[in-house]
XYZ file of C-alpha atoms in Angstrom:
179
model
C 67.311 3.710 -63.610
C 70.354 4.674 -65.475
C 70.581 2.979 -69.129
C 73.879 0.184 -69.175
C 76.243 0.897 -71.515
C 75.171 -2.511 -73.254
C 71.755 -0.749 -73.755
C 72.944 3.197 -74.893
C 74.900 1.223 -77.452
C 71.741 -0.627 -78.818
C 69.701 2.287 -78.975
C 72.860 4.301 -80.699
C 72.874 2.096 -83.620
C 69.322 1.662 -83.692
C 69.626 5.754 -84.327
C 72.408 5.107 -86.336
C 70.222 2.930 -88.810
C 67.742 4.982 -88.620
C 69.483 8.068 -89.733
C 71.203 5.938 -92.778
C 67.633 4.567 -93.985
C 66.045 8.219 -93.926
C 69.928 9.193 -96.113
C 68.686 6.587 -98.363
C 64.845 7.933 -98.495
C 65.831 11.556 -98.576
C 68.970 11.210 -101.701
C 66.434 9.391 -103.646
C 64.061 12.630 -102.892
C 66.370 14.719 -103.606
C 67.410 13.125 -106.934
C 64.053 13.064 -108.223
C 63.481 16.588 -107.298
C 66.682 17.679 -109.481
C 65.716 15.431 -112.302
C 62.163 17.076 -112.683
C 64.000 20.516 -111.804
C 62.800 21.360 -108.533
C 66.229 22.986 -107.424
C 64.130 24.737 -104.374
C 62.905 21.271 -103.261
C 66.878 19.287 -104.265
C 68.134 22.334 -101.661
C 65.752 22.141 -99.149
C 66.372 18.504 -99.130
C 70.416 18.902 -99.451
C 70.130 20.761 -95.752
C 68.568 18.079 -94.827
C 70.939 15.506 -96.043
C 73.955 17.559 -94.329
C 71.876 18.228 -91.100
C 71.551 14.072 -91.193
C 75.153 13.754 -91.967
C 76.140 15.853 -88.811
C 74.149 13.963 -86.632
C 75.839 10.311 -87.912
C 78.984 12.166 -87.361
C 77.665 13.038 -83.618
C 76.227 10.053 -82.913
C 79.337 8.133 -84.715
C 81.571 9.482 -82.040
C 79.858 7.987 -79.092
C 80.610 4.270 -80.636
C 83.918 3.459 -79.616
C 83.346 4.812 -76.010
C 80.335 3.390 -75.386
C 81.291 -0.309 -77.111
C 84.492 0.242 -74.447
C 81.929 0.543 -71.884
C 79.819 -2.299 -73.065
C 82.868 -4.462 -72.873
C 83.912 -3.665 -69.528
C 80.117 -3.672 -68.190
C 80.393 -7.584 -70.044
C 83.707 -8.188 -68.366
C 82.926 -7.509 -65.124
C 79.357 -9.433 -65.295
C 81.508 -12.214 -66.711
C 84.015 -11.692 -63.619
C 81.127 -11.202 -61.322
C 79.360 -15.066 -62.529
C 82.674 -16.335 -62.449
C 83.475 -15.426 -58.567
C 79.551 -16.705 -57.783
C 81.235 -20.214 -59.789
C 84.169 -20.388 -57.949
C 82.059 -19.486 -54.382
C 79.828 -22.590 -55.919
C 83.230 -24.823 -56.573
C 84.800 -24.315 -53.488
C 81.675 -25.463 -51.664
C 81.857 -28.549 -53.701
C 85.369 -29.491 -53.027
C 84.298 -28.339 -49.116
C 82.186 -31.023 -48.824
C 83.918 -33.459 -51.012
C 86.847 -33.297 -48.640
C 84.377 -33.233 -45.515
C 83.359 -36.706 -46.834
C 86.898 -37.512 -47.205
C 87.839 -36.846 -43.632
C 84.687 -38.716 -42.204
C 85.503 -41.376 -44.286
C 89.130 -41.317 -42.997
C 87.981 -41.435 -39.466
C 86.182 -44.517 -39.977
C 89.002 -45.903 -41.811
C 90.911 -45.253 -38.731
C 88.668 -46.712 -36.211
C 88.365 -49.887 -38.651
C 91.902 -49.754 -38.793
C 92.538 -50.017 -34.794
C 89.401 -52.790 -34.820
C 91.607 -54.875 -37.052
C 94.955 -54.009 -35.969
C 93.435 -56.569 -33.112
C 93.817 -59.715 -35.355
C 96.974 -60.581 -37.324
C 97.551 -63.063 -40.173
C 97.946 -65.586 -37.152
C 94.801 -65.189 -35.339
C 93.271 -68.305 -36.594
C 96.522 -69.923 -35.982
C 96.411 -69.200 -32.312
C 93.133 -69.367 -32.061
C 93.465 -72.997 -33.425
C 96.483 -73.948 -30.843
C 94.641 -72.999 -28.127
C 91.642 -74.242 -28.599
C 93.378 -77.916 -29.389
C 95.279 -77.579 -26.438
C 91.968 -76.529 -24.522
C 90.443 -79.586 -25.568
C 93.223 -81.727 -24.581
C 93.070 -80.588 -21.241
C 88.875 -81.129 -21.120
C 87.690 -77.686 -21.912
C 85.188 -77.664 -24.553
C 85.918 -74.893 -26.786
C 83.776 -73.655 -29.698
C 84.247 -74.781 -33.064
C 82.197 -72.791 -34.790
C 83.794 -70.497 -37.662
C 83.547 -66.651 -37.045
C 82.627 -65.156 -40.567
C 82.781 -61.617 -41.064
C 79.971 -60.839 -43.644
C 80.912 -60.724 -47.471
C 78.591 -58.507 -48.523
C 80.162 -55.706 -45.865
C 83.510 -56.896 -47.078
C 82.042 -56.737 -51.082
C 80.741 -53.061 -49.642
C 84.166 -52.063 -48.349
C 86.168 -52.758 -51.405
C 83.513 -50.680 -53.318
C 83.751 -47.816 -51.232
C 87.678 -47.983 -51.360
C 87.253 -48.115 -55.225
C 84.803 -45.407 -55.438
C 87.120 -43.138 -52.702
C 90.086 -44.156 -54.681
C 88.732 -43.252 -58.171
C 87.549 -40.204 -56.700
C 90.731 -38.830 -55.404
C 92.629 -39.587 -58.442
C 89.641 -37.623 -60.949
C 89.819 -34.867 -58.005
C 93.360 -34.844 -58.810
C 93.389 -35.173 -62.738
C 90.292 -32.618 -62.739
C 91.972 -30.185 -60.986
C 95.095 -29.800 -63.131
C 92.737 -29.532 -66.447
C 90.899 -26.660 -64.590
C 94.018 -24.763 -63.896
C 95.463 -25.761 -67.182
C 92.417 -23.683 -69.149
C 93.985 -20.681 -67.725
């Protein structure tokens, strides 16, 4: 498996520090050996010192591409997570607005149920019943109630749907405002 960019880079300034601790080591050799006199041993040791000081060079070369590389290897895993997120997001809103049209739907068919009655339903109910009973029929008086906790149900969910489309709405401009 070929090294990432990310990787080469760590292991170049690993070498990198490496080679400027053994500078250190070897300039402190190579001072004590000329302070006791041992030019043979300073020499030997000043080879050494430029043979080091090549290979920084060398290796100081391959920085810039390789952090170049590391960026772009970072960018596109950063591009790459962000198209899995917006996959992810799009599911989301996918089955928000799935809910959103099944909810519609039975909006609609409550819509037709009641679109049956009118404010004046009770009214007409009322007139002909009366005028059922005045001619002997024996209507019933009892009082149709539609359930309040259904009703108390309904006006939640309308809340809820409400709130709902209005954050959709309000979240969606702040994501594309962060652009």
């Amino acid at each position: 498996m070929t090294a990432t960019a990310h990787q080469r880079l760590e292991s170049l300034t690993q070498q990198l520090s490496d080679i400027a601790q053994r500078y250190d080591e070897l300039t402190e050799q190579r001072d004590h050996a000329v302070m006791v006199g041992d030019d043979a041993q300073a020499d030997l040791i000043a080879d050494q010192l430029e043979q080091l000081e090549r290979d920084r060079k060398r290796l100081a070369a391959k920085v810039a591409p390789l952090t170049d590389a590391a960026e772009k290897e970072s960018q596109a895993a950063l591009t790459k997570e962000g198209q899995k997120l917006a996959k992810n997001a799009d599911a989301m809103l996918a089955e928000i607005q799935s809910v959103f049209d099944e909810c519609q739907g039975y909006a609609e068919k409550l819509a037709a149920a009641a679109d049956k009655l009118n404010m004046h339903s009770a009214i007409h109910w009322m007139i002909v019943a009366k005028d059922a009973r005045q001619k002997g029929g024996k209507p019933q008086f009892a009082t149709p109630r539609f359930n309040p906790v259904t009703l108390e149900r309904m006006a939640n969910i309308r809340n809820l749907l409400d709130y709902l489309n209005g954050d959709l709405s309000a979240k969606s401009v702040q994501a594309r405002s962060n652009d």
